[in-house]
Short mmCIF file of N, CA, C and O in Angstrom, two decimals:
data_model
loop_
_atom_site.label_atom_id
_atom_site.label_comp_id
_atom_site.label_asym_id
_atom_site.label_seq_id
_atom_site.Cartn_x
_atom_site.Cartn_y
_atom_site.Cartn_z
N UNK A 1 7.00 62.72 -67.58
CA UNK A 1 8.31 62.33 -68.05
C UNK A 1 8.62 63.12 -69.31
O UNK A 1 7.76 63.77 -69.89
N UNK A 2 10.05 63.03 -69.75
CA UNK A 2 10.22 64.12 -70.66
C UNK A 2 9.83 63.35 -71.75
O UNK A 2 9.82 62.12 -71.66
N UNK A 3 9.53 63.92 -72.73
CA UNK A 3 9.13 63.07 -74.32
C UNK A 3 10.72 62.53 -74.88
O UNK A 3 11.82 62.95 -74.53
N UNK A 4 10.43 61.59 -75.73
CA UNK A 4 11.37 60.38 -76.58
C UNK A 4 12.50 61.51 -76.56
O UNK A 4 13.52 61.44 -75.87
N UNK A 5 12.09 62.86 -77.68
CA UNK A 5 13.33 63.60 -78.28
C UNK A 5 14.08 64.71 -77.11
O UNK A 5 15.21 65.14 -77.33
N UNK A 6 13.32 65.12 -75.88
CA UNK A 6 13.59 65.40 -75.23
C UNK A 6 14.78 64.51 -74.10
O UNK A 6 15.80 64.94 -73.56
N UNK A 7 14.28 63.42 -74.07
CA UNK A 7 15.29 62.01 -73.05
C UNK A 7 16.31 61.94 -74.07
O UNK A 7 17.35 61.89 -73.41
N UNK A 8 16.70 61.88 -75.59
CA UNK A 8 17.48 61.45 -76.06
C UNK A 8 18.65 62.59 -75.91
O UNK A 8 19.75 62.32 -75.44
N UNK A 9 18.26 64.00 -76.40
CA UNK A 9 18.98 65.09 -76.32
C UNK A 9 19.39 65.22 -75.06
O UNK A 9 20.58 65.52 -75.01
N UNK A 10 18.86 65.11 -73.94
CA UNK A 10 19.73 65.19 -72.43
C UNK A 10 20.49 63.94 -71.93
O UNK A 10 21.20 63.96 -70.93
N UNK A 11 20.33 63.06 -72.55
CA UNK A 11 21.07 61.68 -72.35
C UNK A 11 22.27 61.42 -73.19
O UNK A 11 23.32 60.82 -72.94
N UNK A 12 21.69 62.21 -74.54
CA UNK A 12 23.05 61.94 -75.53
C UNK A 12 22.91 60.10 -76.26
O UNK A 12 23.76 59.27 -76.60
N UNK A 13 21.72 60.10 -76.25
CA UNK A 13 21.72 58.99 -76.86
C UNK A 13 20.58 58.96 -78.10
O UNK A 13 19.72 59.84 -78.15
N UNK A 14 20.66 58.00 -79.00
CA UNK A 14 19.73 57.97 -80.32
C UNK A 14 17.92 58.03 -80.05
O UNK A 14 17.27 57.19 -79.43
N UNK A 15 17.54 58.93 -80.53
CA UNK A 15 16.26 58.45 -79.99
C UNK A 15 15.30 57.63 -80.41
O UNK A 15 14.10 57.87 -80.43
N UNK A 16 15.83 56.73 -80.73
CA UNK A 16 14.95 55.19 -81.51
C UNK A 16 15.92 54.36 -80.15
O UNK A 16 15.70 53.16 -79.98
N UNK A 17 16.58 54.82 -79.57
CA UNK A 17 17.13 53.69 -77.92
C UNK A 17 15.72 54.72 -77.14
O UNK A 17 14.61 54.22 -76.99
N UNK A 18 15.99 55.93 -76.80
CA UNK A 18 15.45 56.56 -76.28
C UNK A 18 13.24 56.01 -76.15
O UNK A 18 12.32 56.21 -75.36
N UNK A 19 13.43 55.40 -77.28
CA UNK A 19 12.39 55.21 -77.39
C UNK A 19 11.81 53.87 -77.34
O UNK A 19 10.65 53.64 -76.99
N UNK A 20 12.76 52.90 -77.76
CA UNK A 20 12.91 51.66 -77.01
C UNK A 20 12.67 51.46 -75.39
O UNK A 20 11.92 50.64 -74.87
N UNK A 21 13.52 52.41 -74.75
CA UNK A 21 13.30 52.28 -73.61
C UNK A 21 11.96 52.50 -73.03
O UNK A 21 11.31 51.79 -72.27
N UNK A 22 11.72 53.56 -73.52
CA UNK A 22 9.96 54.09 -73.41
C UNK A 22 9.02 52.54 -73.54
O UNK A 22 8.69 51.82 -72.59
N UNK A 23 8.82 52.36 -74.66
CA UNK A 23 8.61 50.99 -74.99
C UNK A 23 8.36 49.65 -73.89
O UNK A 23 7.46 48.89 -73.52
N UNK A 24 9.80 49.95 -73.66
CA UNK A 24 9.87 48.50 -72.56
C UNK A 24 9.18 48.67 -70.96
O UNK A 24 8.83 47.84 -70.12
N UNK A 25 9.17 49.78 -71.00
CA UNK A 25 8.97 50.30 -69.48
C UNK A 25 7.39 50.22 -69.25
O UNK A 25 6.81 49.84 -68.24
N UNK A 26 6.59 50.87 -71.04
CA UNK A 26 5.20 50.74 -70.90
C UNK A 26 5.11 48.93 -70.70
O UNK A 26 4.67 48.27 -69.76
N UNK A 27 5.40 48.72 -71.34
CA UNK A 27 5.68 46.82 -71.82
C UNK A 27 5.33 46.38 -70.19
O UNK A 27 4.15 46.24 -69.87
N UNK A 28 6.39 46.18 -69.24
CA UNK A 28 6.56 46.25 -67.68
C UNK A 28 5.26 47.30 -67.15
O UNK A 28 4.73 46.95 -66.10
N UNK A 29 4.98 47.94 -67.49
CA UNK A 29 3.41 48.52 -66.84
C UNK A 29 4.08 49.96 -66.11
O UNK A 29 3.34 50.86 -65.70
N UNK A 30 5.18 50.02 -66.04
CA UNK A 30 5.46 51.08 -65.14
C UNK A 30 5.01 52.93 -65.58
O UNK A 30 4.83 53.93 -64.89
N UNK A 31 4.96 52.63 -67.18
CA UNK A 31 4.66 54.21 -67.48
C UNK A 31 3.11 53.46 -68.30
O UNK A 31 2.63 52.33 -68.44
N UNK A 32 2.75 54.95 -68.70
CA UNK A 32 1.41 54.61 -69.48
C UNK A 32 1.74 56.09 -70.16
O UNK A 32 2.34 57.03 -69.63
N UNK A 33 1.16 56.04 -71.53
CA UNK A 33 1.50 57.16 -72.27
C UNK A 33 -0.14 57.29 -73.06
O UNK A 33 -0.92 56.40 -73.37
N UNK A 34 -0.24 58.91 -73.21
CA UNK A 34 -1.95 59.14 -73.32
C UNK A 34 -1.49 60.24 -74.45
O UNK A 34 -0.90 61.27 -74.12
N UNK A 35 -1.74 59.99 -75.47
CA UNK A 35 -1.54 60.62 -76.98
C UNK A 35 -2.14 62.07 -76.54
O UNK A 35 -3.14 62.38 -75.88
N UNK A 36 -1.18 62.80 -77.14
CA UNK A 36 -1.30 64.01 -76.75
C UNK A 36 -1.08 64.47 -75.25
O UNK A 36 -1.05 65.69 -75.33
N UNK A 37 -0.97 64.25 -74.42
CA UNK A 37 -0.63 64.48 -72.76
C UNK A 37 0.31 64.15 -72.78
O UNK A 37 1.05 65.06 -72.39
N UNK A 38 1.12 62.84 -73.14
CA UNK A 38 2.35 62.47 -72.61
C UNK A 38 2.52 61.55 -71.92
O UNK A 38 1.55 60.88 -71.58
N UNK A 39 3.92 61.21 -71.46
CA UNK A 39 3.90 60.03 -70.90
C UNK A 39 3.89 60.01 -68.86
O UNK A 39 4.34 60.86 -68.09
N UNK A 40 3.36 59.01 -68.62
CA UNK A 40 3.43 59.30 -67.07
C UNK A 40 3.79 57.98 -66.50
O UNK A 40 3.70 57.02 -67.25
N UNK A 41 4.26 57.76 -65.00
CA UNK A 41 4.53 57.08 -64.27
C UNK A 41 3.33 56.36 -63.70
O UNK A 41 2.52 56.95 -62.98
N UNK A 42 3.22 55.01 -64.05
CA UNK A 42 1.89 54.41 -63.46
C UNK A 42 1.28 54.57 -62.00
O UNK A 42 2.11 54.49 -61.10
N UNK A 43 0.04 54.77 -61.66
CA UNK A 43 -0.35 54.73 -60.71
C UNK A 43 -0.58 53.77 -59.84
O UNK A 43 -0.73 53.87 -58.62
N UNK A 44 -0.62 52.41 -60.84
CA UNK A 44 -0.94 51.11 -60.00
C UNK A 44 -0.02 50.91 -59.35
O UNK A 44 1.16 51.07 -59.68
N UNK A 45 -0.64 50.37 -57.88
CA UNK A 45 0.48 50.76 -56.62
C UNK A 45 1.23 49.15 -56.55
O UNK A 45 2.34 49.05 -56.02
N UNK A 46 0.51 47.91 -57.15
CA UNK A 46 0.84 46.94 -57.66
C UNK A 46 1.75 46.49 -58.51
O UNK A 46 2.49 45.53 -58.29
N UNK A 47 1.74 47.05 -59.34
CA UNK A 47 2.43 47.16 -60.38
C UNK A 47 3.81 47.87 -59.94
O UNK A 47 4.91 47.37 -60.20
N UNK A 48 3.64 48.93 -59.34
CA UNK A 48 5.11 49.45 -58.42
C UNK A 48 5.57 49.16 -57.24
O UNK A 48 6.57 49.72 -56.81
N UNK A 49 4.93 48.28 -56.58
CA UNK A 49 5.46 47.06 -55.73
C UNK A 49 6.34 46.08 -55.74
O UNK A 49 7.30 45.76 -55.03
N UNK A 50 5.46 45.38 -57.32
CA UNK A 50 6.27 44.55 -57.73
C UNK A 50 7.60 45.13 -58.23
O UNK A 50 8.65 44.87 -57.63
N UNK A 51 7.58 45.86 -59.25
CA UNK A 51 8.87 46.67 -59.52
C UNK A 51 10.12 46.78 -58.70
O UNK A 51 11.30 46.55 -58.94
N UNK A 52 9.37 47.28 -57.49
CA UNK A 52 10.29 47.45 -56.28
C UNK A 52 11.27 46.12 -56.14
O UNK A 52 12.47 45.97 -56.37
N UNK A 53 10.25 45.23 -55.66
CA UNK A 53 10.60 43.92 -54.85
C UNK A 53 11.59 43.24 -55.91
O UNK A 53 12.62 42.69 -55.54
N UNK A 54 11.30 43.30 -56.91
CA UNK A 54 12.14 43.01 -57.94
C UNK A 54 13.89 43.67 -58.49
O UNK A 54 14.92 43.16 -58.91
N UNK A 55 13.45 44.98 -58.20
CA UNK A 55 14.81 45.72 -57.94
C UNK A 55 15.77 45.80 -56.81
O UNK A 55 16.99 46.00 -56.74
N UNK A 56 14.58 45.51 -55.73
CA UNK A 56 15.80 45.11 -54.60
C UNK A 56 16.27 44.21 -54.41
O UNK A 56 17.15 44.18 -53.55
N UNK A 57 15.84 42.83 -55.24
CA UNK A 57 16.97 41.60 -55.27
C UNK A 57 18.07 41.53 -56.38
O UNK A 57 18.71 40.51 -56.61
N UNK A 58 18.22 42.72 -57.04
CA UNK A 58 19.11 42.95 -57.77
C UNK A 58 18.82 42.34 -59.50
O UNK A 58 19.79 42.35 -60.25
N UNK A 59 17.71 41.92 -59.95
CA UNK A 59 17.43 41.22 -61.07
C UNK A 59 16.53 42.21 -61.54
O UNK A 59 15.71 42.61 -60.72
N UNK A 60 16.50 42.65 -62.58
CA UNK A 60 15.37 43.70 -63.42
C UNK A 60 14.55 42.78 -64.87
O UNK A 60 14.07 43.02 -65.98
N UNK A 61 14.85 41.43 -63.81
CA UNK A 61 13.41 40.83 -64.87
C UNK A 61 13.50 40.65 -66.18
O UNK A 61 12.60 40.07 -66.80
N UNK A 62 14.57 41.12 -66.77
CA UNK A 62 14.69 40.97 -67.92
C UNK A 62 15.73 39.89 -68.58
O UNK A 62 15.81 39.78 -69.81
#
């Protein structure tokens, strides 16, 4: 995934939101971020199941 200052500059948005979002998403399990490497899309296939099942009833859990 692109880094905080990278998502903010192509989005056009602040990157303390930009980074919030980051935040919430690790929060929800969906990314995992490894200091120095960067951030990535979780592998747990569980964890993106649920995600799913959750997005297709139209509620994002929050």
């Amino acid at each position: 995934m692109p880094s905080v200052r990278e998502l903010a500059a192509g989005r056009g948005v602040n990157p303390t939101t930009a980074a919030r979002t980051y935040q919430e998403l690790e929060r929800l399990g969906l990314i995992v971020t490894y200091r120095g490497q960067g951030t990535f899309v979780t592998r747990d296939e569980a964890v993106i199941g649920e995600a799913r099942k959750v997005y297709a009833q139209g509620s994002n859990g929050v």
